[in-house]
Short mmCIF file of N, CA and C and ligand atoms in Angstrom, two decimals:
data_model
loop_
_atom_site.label_atom_id
_atom_site.label_comp_id
_atom_site.label_asym_id
_atom_site.label_seq_id
_atom_site.Cartn_x
_atom_site.Cartn_y
_atom_site.Cartn_z
N MET A 1 7.38 18.04 -17.07
CA MET A 1 6.97 17.64 -16.35
C MET A 1 5.68 17.55 -15.40
N ARG A 2 5.04 16.56 -15.05
CA ARG A 2 3.90 17.09 -14.38
C ARG A 2 4.16 17.28 -12.96
N LYS A 3 3.32 18.02 -12.53
CA LYS A 3 2.90 18.40 -11.00
C LYS A 3 2.92 17.62 -10.03
N GLU A 4 2.52 16.37 -9.94
CA GLU A 4 2.98 15.55 -9.21
C GLU A 4 4.29 14.91 -8.96
N ILE A 5 4.94 15.09 -9.96
CA ILE A 5 6.42 14.85 -10.16
C ILE A 5 7.32 15.79 -9.76
N GLN A 6 7.85 15.68 -8.41
CA GLN A 6 9.18 16.71 -7.63
C GLN A 6 9.74 16.66 -8.72
N LYS A 7 10.79 15.20 -9.18
CA LYS A 7 12.07 15.39 -9.83
C LYS A 7 12.15 14.21 -10.85
N ILE A 8 12.67 14.31 -11.82
CA ILE A 8 12.96 13.03 -12.63
C ILE A 8 14.27 12.41 -12.23
N LEU A 9 14.33 11.10 -11.65
CA LEU A 9 15.38 10.81 -10.96
C LEU A 9 16.09 9.95 -12.42
N LEU A 10 15.48 9.22 -13.15
CA LEU A 10 16.14 8.57 -14.02
C LEU A 10 15.53 8.66 -15.66
N SER A 11 15.90 9.32 -16.37
CA SER A 11 15.19 9.40 -17.70
C SER A 11 15.20 8.61 -18.35
N GLU A 12 14.10 8.53 -18.97
CA GLU A 12 13.47 7.13 -20.46
C GLU A 12 15.01 6.74 -20.77
N SER A 13 16.18 7.64 -21.61
CA SER A 13 17.10 7.03 -22.19
C SER A 13 18.21 6.37 -21.28
N GLU A 14 17.95 7.12 -19.90
CA GLU A 14 19.11 6.21 -18.86
C GLU A 14 18.58 4.86 -18.60
N VAL A 15 17.46 4.73 -18.47
CA VAL A 15 16.78 3.48 -18.26
C VAL A 15 16.86 2.56 -19.24
N ARG A 16 16.75 3.34 -20.31
CA ARG A 16 16.75 2.47 -21.72
C ARG A 16 18.41 1.75 -21.99
N ASP A 17 19.23 2.67 -21.78
CA ASP A 17 20.63 2.20 -21.88
C ASP A 17 21.29 1.27 -20.71
N ARG A 18 20.58 1.54 -19.71
CA ARG A 18 21.02 0.27 -18.71
C ARG A 18 20.31 -1.03 -18.98
N ILE A 19 19.33 -1.13 -19.62
CA ILE A 19 18.54 -2.10 -19.41
C ILE A 19 19.43 -2.59 -20.73
N THR A 20 19.80 -2.27 -21.80
CA THR A 20 20.42 -3.09 -22.45
C THR A 20 21.83 -3.77 -22.14
N THR A 21 22.43 -2.74 -20.93
CA THR A 21 23.59 -3.38 -20.46
C THR A 21 23.18 -4.79 -19.92
N LEU A 22 22.38 -4.41 -18.91
CA LEU A 22 21.72 -5.47 -17.88
C LEU A 22 21.82 -7.06 -18.91
N ALA A 23 20.94 -6.50 -19.84
CA ALA A 23 20.77 -7.76 -20.60
C ALA A 23 21.63 -8.48 -21.50
N THR A 24 22.71 -7.71 -21.48
CA THR A 24 24.23 -8.23 -21.98
C THR A 24 24.51 -9.29 -21.14
N THR A 25 24.75 -8.55 -19.77
CA THR A 25 25.18 -9.63 -18.59
C THR A 25 24.82 -10.84 -18.64
N ILE A 26 23.03 -10.51 -18.50
CA ILE A 26 22.21 -11.83 -18.63
C ILE A 26 22.20 -12.74 -19.68
N ASN A 27 22.53 -12.50 -20.61
CA ASN A 27 22.95 -13.26 -21.96
C ASN A 27 24.12 -14.08 -21.79
N LYS A 28 24.94 -13.40 -21.36
CA LYS A 28 26.29 -13.84 -20.85
C LYS A 28 26.32 -14.96 -20.10
N ARG A 29 25.15 -14.94 -19.09
CA ARG A 29 25.12 -16.03 -17.77
C ARG A 29 24.68 -17.02 -18.12
N TYR A 30 23.55 -16.68 -19.20
CA TYR A 30 22.75 -18.19 -19.64
C TYR A 30 22.57 -18.75 -20.98
N GLU A 31 24.22 -17.85 -21.57
CA GLU A 31 24.61 -18.68 -22.77
C GLU A 31 24.07 -20.28 -22.95
N GLY A 32 23.27 -20.34 -24.31
CA GLY A 32 23.20 -21.85 -24.51
C GLY A 32 22.41 -22.80 -23.42
N GLN A 33 21.71 -21.78 -22.66
CA GLN A 33 20.90 -22.76 -21.79
C GLN A 33 19.48 -21.95 -21.79
N GLU A 34 18.43 -22.63 -21.35
CA GLU A 34 16.99 -21.90 -21.39
C GLU A 34 16.89 -21.44 -19.81
N LEU A 35 16.02 -20.38 -19.82
CA LEU A 35 15.74 -19.71 -18.83
C LEU A 35 14.25 -19.31 -18.55
N VAL A 36 13.81 -19.10 -17.40
CA VAL A 36 12.46 -18.71 -17.30
C VAL A 36 12.48 -17.92 -16.30
N VAL A 37 11.98 -16.60 -16.94
CA VAL A 37 11.88 -15.37 -16.51
C VAL A 37 10.31 -15.72 -15.35
N VAL A 38 10.44 -14.85 -13.93
CA VAL A 38 9.07 -14.83 -12.98
C VAL A 38 9.36 -13.64 -12.70
N MET A 39 8.06 -12.85 -13.49
CA MET A 39 7.94 -11.32 -13.12
C MET A 39 6.83 -11.11 -11.91
N LEU A 40 7.18 -10.13 -11.26
CA LEU A 40 6.47 -9.98 -10.18
C LEU A 40 5.43 -8.74 -10.50
N LEU A 41 4.10 -9.04 -10.54
CA LEU A 41 2.86 -8.24 -10.84
C LEU A 41 2.81 -7.39 -9.29
N LYS A 42 1.94 -5.98 -9.85
CA LYS A 42 2.41 -5.43 -11.39
C LYS A 42 3.53 -4.79 -11.48
N GLY A 43 4.22 -4.44 -10.66
CA GLY A 43 5.35 -3.26 -10.70
C GLY A 43 6.19 -3.73 -11.51
N ALA A 44 6.41 -5.19 -12.23
CA ALA A 44 7.70 -5.52 -13.11
C ALA A 44 7.12 -5.89 -14.31
N ILE A 45 6.14 -5.23 -14.44
CA ILE A 45 5.51 -5.42 -16.34
C ILE A 45 6.17 -5.03 -16.97
N ILE A 46 6.56 -3.94 -16.93
CA ILE A 46 7.17 -2.81 -17.67
C ILE A 46 8.82 -3.18 -18.07
N PHE A 47 9.26 -3.25 -16.83
CA PHE A 47 11.14 -3.41 -16.97
C PHE A 47 11.15 -4.93 -17.39
N THR A 48 10.29 -6.13 -17.01
CA THR A 48 10.27 -7.05 -17.57
C THR A 48 10.57 -7.34 -19.33
N ALA A 49 8.72 -6.15 -19.78
CA ALA A 49 8.80 -6.51 -20.90
C ALA A 49 9.83 -5.91 -21.68
N ASP A 50 10.62 -5.12 -21.37
CA ASP A 50 11.81 -4.03 -21.76
C ASP A 50 12.96 -5.11 -21.59
N ILE A 51 13.19 -5.60 -20.83
CA ILE A 51 14.39 -6.22 -20.99
C ILE A 51 13.94 -7.88 -21.68
N CYS A 52 13.22 -8.52 -21.62
CA CYS A 52 12.97 -9.83 -22.16
C CYS A 52 13.24 -9.35 -23.66
N ARG A 53 12.79 -8.18 -24.40
CA ARG A 53 13.28 -7.93 -25.49
C ARG A 53 14.58 -8.10 -25.95
N HIS A 54 15.74 -7.86 -24.93
CA HIS A 54 16.73 -8.11 -25.49
C HIS A 54 17.97 -9.44 -25.32
N LEU A 55 16.60 -10.30 -24.36
CA LEU A 55 17.17 -11.56 -24.08
C LEU A 55 17.38 -12.52 -24.89
N GLU A 56 18.34 -13.50 -25.27
CA GLU A 56 18.80 -14.24 -26.58
C GLU A 56 18.33 -15.66 -26.66
N MET A 57 18.28 -15.99 -25.33
CA MET A 57 18.34 -17.74 -24.75
C MET A 57 16.57 -18.13 -25.20
N PRO A 58 16.56 -19.26 -25.47
CA PRO A 58 15.10 -19.70 -25.07
C PRO A 58 14.52 -19.10 -23.95
N LEU A 59 13.35 -18.57 -23.92
CA LEU A 59 12.78 -17.76 -22.49
C LEU A 59 11.05 -18.36 -22.69
N GLN A 60 11.26 -18.25 -21.11
CA GLN A 60 9.56 -18.73 -20.65
C GLN A 60 9.50 -17.47 -19.62
N ILE A 61 8.22 -16.79 -19.96
CA ILE A 61 7.78 -15.96 -19.21
C ILE A 61 6.83 -15.80 -17.98
N GLU A 62 6.90 -16.24 -16.82
CA GLU A 62 5.68 -16.28 -15.83
C GLU A 62 5.36 -15.22 -14.77
N CYS A 63 4.14 -14.90 -14.64
CA CYS A 63 4.21 -14.00 -13.37
C CYS A 63 3.57 -14.39 -12.21
N LEU A 64 3.82 -13.75 -11.37
CA LEU A 64 3.38 -14.17 -9.71
C LEU A 64 2.87 -12.84 -9.24
N ASN A 65 1.71 -12.85 -8.35
CA ASN A 65 1.02 -11.63 -7.86
C ASN A 65 1.22 -11.55 -6.45
N VAL A 66 1.90 -10.89 -6.21
CA VAL A 66 2.43 -10.43 -4.66
C VAL A 66 2.02 -8.99 -4.59
N ALA A 67 1.79 -8.46 -3.16
CA ALA A 67 1.89 -7.33 -2.52
C ALA A 67 2.39 -7.10 -1.30
N SER A 68 2.37 -6.21 -1.05
CA SER A 68 3.40 -5.77 0.26
C SER A 68 3.32 -4.23 0.60
N TYR A 69 2.79 -3.12 -0.37
CA TYR A 69 2.75 -1.72 -0.01
C TYR A 69 0.96 -1.28 -0.11
N HIS A 70 0.20 -2.60 -0.77
CA HIS A 70 -0.90 -2.09 -0.81
C HIS A 70 -1.62 -0.09 -0.79
N GLY A 71 -0.75 0.04 -1.84
CA GLY A 71 -1.24 1.42 -2.49
C GLY A 71 -0.46 2.59 -2.04
N GLY A 72 -0.04 2.43 -0.75
CA GLY A 72 0.49 3.34 -0.17
C GLY A 72 2.03 3.96 -0.52
N THR A 73 2.93 4.69 0.55
CA THR A 73 4.17 4.77 0.34
C THR A 73 5.03 3.92 1.31
N GLU A 74 4.61 3.01 1.99
CA GLU A 74 5.28 2.38 3.26
C GLU A 74 5.19 0.89 2.84
N SER A 75 6.08 0.14 2.57
CA SER A 75 5.73 -1.37 3.12
C SER A 75 5.10 -1.92 4.60
N SER A 76 3.93 -2.33 4.17
CA SER A 76 3.06 -3.04 5.26
C SER A 76 3.45 -3.73 6.08
N GLY A 77 5.15 -4.50 5.09
CA GLY A 77 5.91 -5.54 6.54
C GLY A 77 5.40 -6.64 5.90
N GLN A 78 4.30 -7.19 5.07
CA GLN A 78 4.17 -8.43 4.97
C GLN A 78 4.22 -8.57 3.69
N VAL A 79 4.29 -9.85 3.17
CA VAL A 79 4.18 -9.92 1.73
C VAL A 79 2.73 -11.10 1.04
N GLU A 80 1.86 -10.67 0.85
CA GLU A 80 0.75 -11.46 0.38
C GLU A 80 0.81 -11.96 -0.99
N PHE A 81 0.48 -13.19 -0.99
CA PHE A 81 0.47 -13.90 -2.34
C PHE A 81 -0.80 -13.98 -2.74
N LEU A 82 -0.95 -13.06 -3.78
CA LEU A 82 -2.18 -12.90 -4.40
C LEU A 82 -2.46 -14.12 -5.06
N ASP A 83 -1.71 -14.64 -5.78
CA ASP A 83 -2.10 -16.14 -6.17
C ASP A 83 -0.67 -16.77 -6.32
N ARG A 84 -0.55 -18.07 -6.67
CA ARG A 84 0.54 -18.71 -6.49
C ARG A 84 1.04 -19.77 -7.55
N LYS A 85 0.30 -19.11 -8.79
CA LYS A 85 0.06 -20.17 -9.83
C LYS A 85 1.60 -20.05 -10.58
N LEU A 86 2.26 -21.38 -10.19
CA LEU A 86 3.50 -21.12 -11.09
C LEU A 86 3.49 -22.78 -11.84
N PRO A 87 3.89 -22.78 -12.96
CA PRO A 87 3.94 -23.84 -13.74
C PRO A 87 5.11 -24.97 -12.83
N ASP A 88 5.73 -25.93 -13.28
CA ASP A 88 6.45 -26.67 -12.91
C ASP A 88 7.91 -26.22 -12.88
N LEU A 89 8.58 -25.80 -11.93
CA LEU A 89 9.73 -25.11 -12.10
C LEU A 89 11.06 -25.87 -11.71
N ALA A 90 10.57 -27.22 -11.67
CA ALA A 90 11.80 -28.41 -11.11
C ALA A 90 12.78 -28.33 -12.17
N GLY A 91 14.26 -27.91 -11.74
CA GLY A 91 15.26 -28.48 -12.96
C GLY A 91 15.21 -27.16 -13.73
N LYS A 92 14.33 -25.92 -13.36
CA LYS A 92 14.75 -24.92 -14.37
C LYS A 92 15.57 -23.91 -13.89
N ASN A 93 15.89 -23.12 -15.01
CA ASN A 93 16.71 -21.97 -14.43
C ASN A 93 16.08 -20.88 -14.10
N VAL A 94 15.96 -20.19 -13.12
CA VAL A 94 14.66 -18.85 -13.03
C VAL A 94 15.36 -17.74 -12.59
N LEU A 95 14.55 -16.87 -13.24
CA LEU A 95 15.10 -15.50 -12.85
C LEU A 95 14.31 -14.72 -12.50
N LEU A 96 14.17 -14.43 -11.13
CA LEU A 96 12.75 -13.37 -10.81
C LEU A 96 13.20 -12.41 -11.31
N VAL A 97 11.90 -11.18 -11.42
CA VAL A 97 12.57 -10.05 -11.40
C VAL A 97 11.38 -9.34 -11.27
N ASP A 98 11.55 -8.18 -10.55
CA ASP A 98 10.72 -7.12 -9.49
C ASP A 98 11.43 -5.82 -9.88
N ASP A 99 10.32 -4.93 -9.48
CA ASP A 99 10.75 -3.86 -10.09
C ASP A 99 12.04 -2.91 -8.84
N ILE A 100 11.51 -3.01 -7.65
CA ILE A 100 12.53 -2.30 -6.81
C ILE A 100 12.78 -2.83 -5.54
N LEU A 101 14.05 -3.27 -4.77
CA LEU A 101 14.52 -4.15 -3.80
C LEU A 101 14.32 -2.85 -2.66
N ASP A 102 13.19 -3.14 -1.64
CA ASP A 102 13.29 -1.99 -0.39
C ASP A 102 13.58 -2.66 0.61
N THR A 103 12.50 -2.98 1.19
CA THR A 103 12.99 -3.70 2.64
C THR A 103 13.80 -5.38 2.47
N GLY A 104 13.32 -5.69 1.24
CA GLY A 104 13.81 -7.51 0.99
C GLY A 104 12.79 -8.26 1.33
N LEU A 105 11.70 -7.97 1.71
CA LEU A 105 10.66 -8.76 2.24
C LEU A 105 10.25 -9.87 1.01
N THR A 106 10.03 -9.09 -0.12
CA THR A 106 9.18 -9.64 -1.19
C THR A 106 10.36 -10.52 -1.96
N LEU A 107 11.20 -9.97 -2.22
CA LEU A 107 12.02 -10.85 -2.33
C LEU A 107 12.59 -11.98 -2.03
N SER A 108 12.46 -12.24 -0.65
CA SER A 108 13.34 -13.36 -0.08
C SER A 108 12.03 -14.19 0.35
N ALA A 109 10.86 -13.70 0.41
CA ALA A 109 9.51 -14.28 0.40
C ALA A 109 9.33 -15.28 -0.97
N VAL A 110 9.49 -14.82 -2.07
CA VAL A 110 9.35 -15.44 -3.16
C VAL A 110 10.59 -16.32 -3.54
N SER A 111 11.70 -15.71 -3.46
CA SER A 111 12.82 -16.57 -3.64
C SER A 111 12.49 -18.18 -3.10
N ARG A 112 11.89 -17.91 -1.64
CA ARG A 112 11.84 -19.11 -0.77
C ARG A 112 10.94 -20.19 -1.74
N GLU A 113 9.89 -19.54 -1.69
CA GLU A 113 8.85 -20.06 -2.56
C GLU A 113 9.35 -21.02 -3.90
N VAL A 114 10.20 -20.21 -4.58
CA VAL A 114 10.83 -20.68 -6.06
C VAL A 114 11.49 -21.89 -5.52
N GLN A 115 12.43 -21.42 -4.80
CA GLN A 115 13.66 -22.32 -4.36
C GLN A 115 12.72 -23.62 -3.87
N ALA A 116 12.17 -23.72 -3.14
CA ALA A 116 11.15 -24.69 -2.83
C ALA A 116 10.68 -25.71 -4.02
N LEU A 117 10.38 -25.09 -5.20
CA LEU A 117 10.02 -25.82 -6.17
C LEU A 117 11.28 -26.87 -7.05
N GLY A 118 12.47 -26.81 -6.46
CA GLY A 118 13.39 -27.85 -6.88
C GLY A 118 14.10 -27.20 -7.96
N VAL A 119 13.83 -26.02 -8.27
CA VAL A 119 14.65 -25.27 -9.34
C VAL A 119 16.28 -25.52 -9.40
N ASN A 120 16.76 -25.47 -10.84
CA ASN A 120 18.32 -25.79 -11.00
C ASN A 120 19.03 -24.90 -10.53
N SER A 121 18.49 -23.53 -10.82
CA SER A 121 19.17 -22.37 -10.40
C SER A 121 18.07 -21.32 -10.24
N LEU A 122 18.56 -20.44 -9.67
CA LEU A 122 17.59 -19.14 -9.33
C LEU A 122 18.62 -17.91 -8.97
N LYS A 123 17.97 -16.98 -9.69
CA LYS A 123 19.03 -15.38 -9.51
C LYS A 123 17.86 -14.47 -9.29
N THR A 124 17.93 -13.40 -8.98
CA THR A 124 17.26 -12.02 -9.08
C THR A 124 17.28 -10.94 -9.93
N CYS A 125 16.75 -10.33 -10.38
CA CYS A 125 17.18 -8.97 -11.16
C CYS A 125 16.03 -7.99 -10.42
N VAL A 126 16.63 -6.74 -10.65
CA VAL A 126 15.55 -5.61 -9.74
C VAL A 126 16.01 -4.38 -10.91
N LEU A 127 15.16 -3.32 -11.25
CA LEU A 127 15.74 -2.11 -12.00
C LEU A 127 16.26 -1.45 -10.82
N LEU A 128 15.86 -1.51 -9.83
CA LEU A 128 16.12 -0.43 -8.60
C LEU A 128 16.00 -1.23 -7.54
N ALA A 129 17.61 -0.28 -6.55
CA ALA A 129 17.59 -1.08 -5.19
C ALA A 129 17.78 0.04 -4.45
N LYS A 130 17.00 0.11 -3.44
CA LYS A 130 17.09 0.99 -2.48
C LYS A 130 18.36 1.15 -1.45
N ASN A 131 19.24 2.11 -1.25
CA ASN A 131 20.13 2.15 -0.60
C ASN A 131 20.00 2.42 0.71
N LYS A 132 19.51 1.21 1.72
CA LYS A 132 19.17 1.44 2.80
C LYS A 132 19.32 -0.12 3.64
N THR A 133 19.23 0.06 5.01
CA THR A 133 19.48 -1.23 5.67
C THR A 133 18.00 -1.99 5.35
N ARG A 134 18.09 -3.37 4.88
CA ARG A 134 17.24 -3.81 4.76
C ARG A 134 16.70 -4.67 5.72
N THR A 135 15.31 -5.07 5.68
CA THR A 135 14.64 -6.15 6.94
C THR A 135 15.21 -7.46 6.95
N GLU A 136 15.36 -7.89 5.65
CA GLU A 136 15.67 -9.22 4.84
C GLU A 136 17.05 -8.89 4.51
N GLU A 137 18.20 -9.95 5.01
CA GLU A 137 19.00 -10.13 4.35
C GLU A 137 19.07 -10.39 2.85
N VAL A 138 18.98 -9.81 1.81
CA VAL A 138 18.73 -10.30 0.86
C VAL A 138 19.60 -9.16 -0.37
N ASN A 139 19.96 -9.40 -1.43
CA ASN A 139 20.62 -8.76 -2.57
C ASN A 139 20.43 -9.38 -3.88
N ALA A 140 19.74 -8.45 -4.63
CA ALA A 140 19.98 -8.66 -5.92
C ALA A 140 20.90 -9.45 -6.75
N ASP A 141 21.25 -10.16 -7.86
CA ASP A 141 21.93 -10.74 -8.28
C ASP A 141 22.54 -9.75 -9.63
N TYR A 142 20.81 -8.73 -10.22
CA TYR A 142 21.28 -7.98 -11.32
C TYR A 142 20.31 -6.64 -10.77
N VAL A 143 21.13 -5.56 -10.72
CA VAL A 143 20.54 -4.27 -10.24
C VAL A 143 20.83 -3.48 -11.50
N GLY A 144 19.40 -2.73 -11.74
CA GLY A 144 19.86 -1.79 -12.58
C GLY A 144 20.46 -0.38 -12.03
N PHE A 145 19.67 0.12 -11.08
CA PHE A 145 20.23 1.25 -10.73
C PHE A 145 20.16 1.47 -8.93
N GLU A 146 21.19 1.72 -8.17
CA GLU A 146 21.08 2.11 -7.03
C GLU A 146 20.67 3.48 -6.57
N ILE A 147 19.67 3.77 -5.41
CA ILE A 147 18.93 4.90 -5.39
C ILE A 147 19.00 5.14 -4.05
N GLU A 148 18.69 6.29 -3.51
CA GLU A 148 18.55 6.84 -2.35
C GLU A 148 17.10 6.50 -1.78
N ASN A 149 17.39 6.45 -0.47
CA ASN A 149 15.59 5.68 0.05
C ASN A 149 14.70 6.66 -0.07
N GLU A 150 14.19 6.66 -1.28
CA GLU A 150 13.49 7.82 -1.54
C GLU A 150 12.07 6.96 -2.31
N PHE A 151 10.96 7.32 -2.29
CA PHE A 151 9.51 6.94 -2.68
C PHE A 151 9.30 7.37 -4.42
N VAL A 152 9.41 6.35 -4.85
CA VAL A 152 9.71 6.50 -6.66
C VAL A 152 8.46 6.37 -7.43
N VAL A 153 8.12 6.52 -8.29
CA VAL A 153 7.12 5.83 -9.27
C VAL A 153 7.58 6.30 -10.61
N GLY A 154 6.74 5.53 -11.82
CA GLY A 154 6.75 5.31 -13.00
C GLY A 154 8.00 4.31 -13.54
N TYR A 155 7.36 4.02 -15.01
CA TYR A 155 8.27 2.48 -15.24
C TYR A 155 7.86 1.38 -14.61
N GLY A 156 6.69 1.37 -14.35
CA GLY A 156 5.65 0.07 -13.75
C GLY A 156 5.60 0.71 -12.03
N LEU A 157 6.29 1.45 -11.67
CA LEU A 157 5.74 1.92 -9.93
C LEU A 157 4.78 2.71 -10.12
N ASP A 158 3.79 2.22 -8.99
CA ASP A 158 2.45 3.19 -8.40
C ASP A 158 2.41 3.76 -7.27
N TYR A 159 2.06 4.81 -7.34
CA TYR A 159 1.02 5.27 -5.99
C TYR A 159 -0.22 5.29 -6.14
N GLN A 160 -0.90 4.39 -5.19
CA GLN A 160 -2.58 4.07 -5.21
C GLN A 160 -2.66 3.72 -6.54
N GLY A 161 -2.00 2.99 -7.32
CA GLY A 161 -2.03 2.34 -8.73
C GLY A 161 -2.03 3.43 -10.00
N LEU A 162 -1.64 4.41 -9.69
CA LEU A 162 -1.37 5.38 -10.60
C LEU A 162 0.14 5.41 -11.05
N TYR A 163 0.30 6.02 -12.04
CA TYR A 163 1.63 6.54 -12.72
C TYR A 163 2.91 5.41 -13.02
N ARG A 164 1.98 4.34 -13.12
CA ARG A 164 2.88 3.24 -13.80
C ARG A 164 3.32 3.45 -15.12
N ASN A 165 2.41 4.27 -15.92
CA ASN A 165 2.93 4.62 -17.09
C ASN A 165 3.85 5.45 -17.90
N LEU A 166 4.12 6.06 -16.72
CA LEU A 166 5.14 7.22 -16.81
C LEU A 166 6.41 6.52 -17.55
N PRO A 167 7.44 7.08 -18.45
CA PRO A 167 8.49 6.03 -19.02
C PRO A 167 9.65 6.83 -18.53
N TYR A 168 9.58 7.41 -17.44
CA TYR A 168 11.04 7.45 -16.51
C TYR A 168 10.52 7.24 -15.16
N ILE A 169 11.51 7.31 -14.23
CA ILE A 169 11.55 6.92 -12.81
C ILE A 169 11.55 8.46 -12.42
N GLY A 170 10.57 8.87 -11.54
CA GLY A 170 10.47 10.27 -10.77
C GLY A 170 10.20 9.86 -9.19
N ILE A 171 10.27 10.99 -8.21
CA ILE A 171 9.89 11.13 -6.96
C ILE A 171 8.97 11.97 -6.89
N LEU A 172 7.69 11.29 -6.29
CA LEU A 172 6.64 11.73 -5.89
C LEU A 172 6.43 13.27 -5.25
N ASN A 173 5.41 14.35 -5.69
CA ASN A 173 5.64 15.43 -4.74
C ASN A 173 4.13 15.26 -3.78
N VAL A 174 4.72 14.53 -2.90
CA VAL A 174 3.31 14.31 -1.99
C VAL A 174 2.50 15.61 -1.84
N GLU A 175 2.86 16.48 -1.23
CA GLU A 175 2.21 18.04 -1.07
C GLU A 175 1.13 18.08 -2.46
N ASN A 176 1.50 17.59 -3.49
CA ASN A 176 0.90 18.18 -4.97
C ASN A 176 -0.02 17.10 -5.61
N LEU A 177 -0.60 15.76 -4.55
CA LEU A 177 -1.34 15.20 -5.02
C LEU A 177 -2.79 15.26 -5.09
P1 LIG B 201 10.38 -4.97 -0.25
O1 LIG B 201 9.97 -3.94 0.59
O2 LIG B 201 9.32 -6.33 -0.17
O3 LIG B 201 9.44 -4.16 -1.05
O4 LIG B 201 11.69 -5.10 -0.71
C1 LIG B 201 9.52 -4.70 -3.05
C2 LIG B 201 7.83 -3.83 -3.18
O5 LIG B 201 7.71 -2.91 -2.43
C3 LIG B 201 7.16 -1.84 -3.62
N1 LIG B 201 7.70 -0.87 -3.51
C4 LIG B 201 7.66 0.38 -4.01
N2 LIG B 201 6.97 0.77 -4.71
N3 LIG B 201 7.81 2.78 -5.28
C5 LIG B 201 6.84 2.14 -5.64
O6 LIG B 201 5.80 2.11 -6.27
C6 LIG B 201 8.83 2.59 -4.18
O7 LIG B 201 9.67 3.36 -3.88
C7 LIG B 201 8.55 1.22 -3.82
N4 LIG B 201 9.58 0.83 -2.71
C8 LIG B 201 8.67 -0.45 -2.40
C9 LIG B 201 7.37 -2.52 -4.96
O8 LIG B 201 5.55 -2.88 -5.15
C10 LIG B 201 7.99 -3.70 -4.89
O9 LIG B 201 7.94 -4.85 -5.45
#
């Protein structure tokens, strides 16, 4: 393990197994229907790529670039839309995919934007949900793992742009950076 990582919270195989189970649930929900996955850049890239490979319905993948952490370990409290380029989602079934649910600001802000496009249905999916009181009352429909309120990296999640490539979810050793 790298010295910057204090502890591996979720191993590569734990993440892989859970994603397969989540995908089975999502496949059942959308059986016989088309789905548009909207992933939030950049944190959800790896999770989305892996879960989508297990989805069986006709699937479209789109992305939205938002930021709220700006590189550090605390939410800035504001969600910035770095672009709003989404196709016409009116009448579509949309699954919003993010890496982690923390304060809830991101998921609620993006959900409002997507709902306003007149979608047929909107559900949300996150790999991780922090066990804490959220600023916004929002819950994800599909959650990979509930974790304690700690700053984690790996599997798409970063600290100052780094560590997204780690194949596991780890707790950062802030003293050893
Ligand atoms: P909110 O607070 O809007 O947070 O629910 C969602 C976004 O915040 C980032 N985030 C993290 N990034 N480790 C990270 O690398 C974390 O522990 C963490 N907590 C929140 C992330 O970009 C997420 O989409």
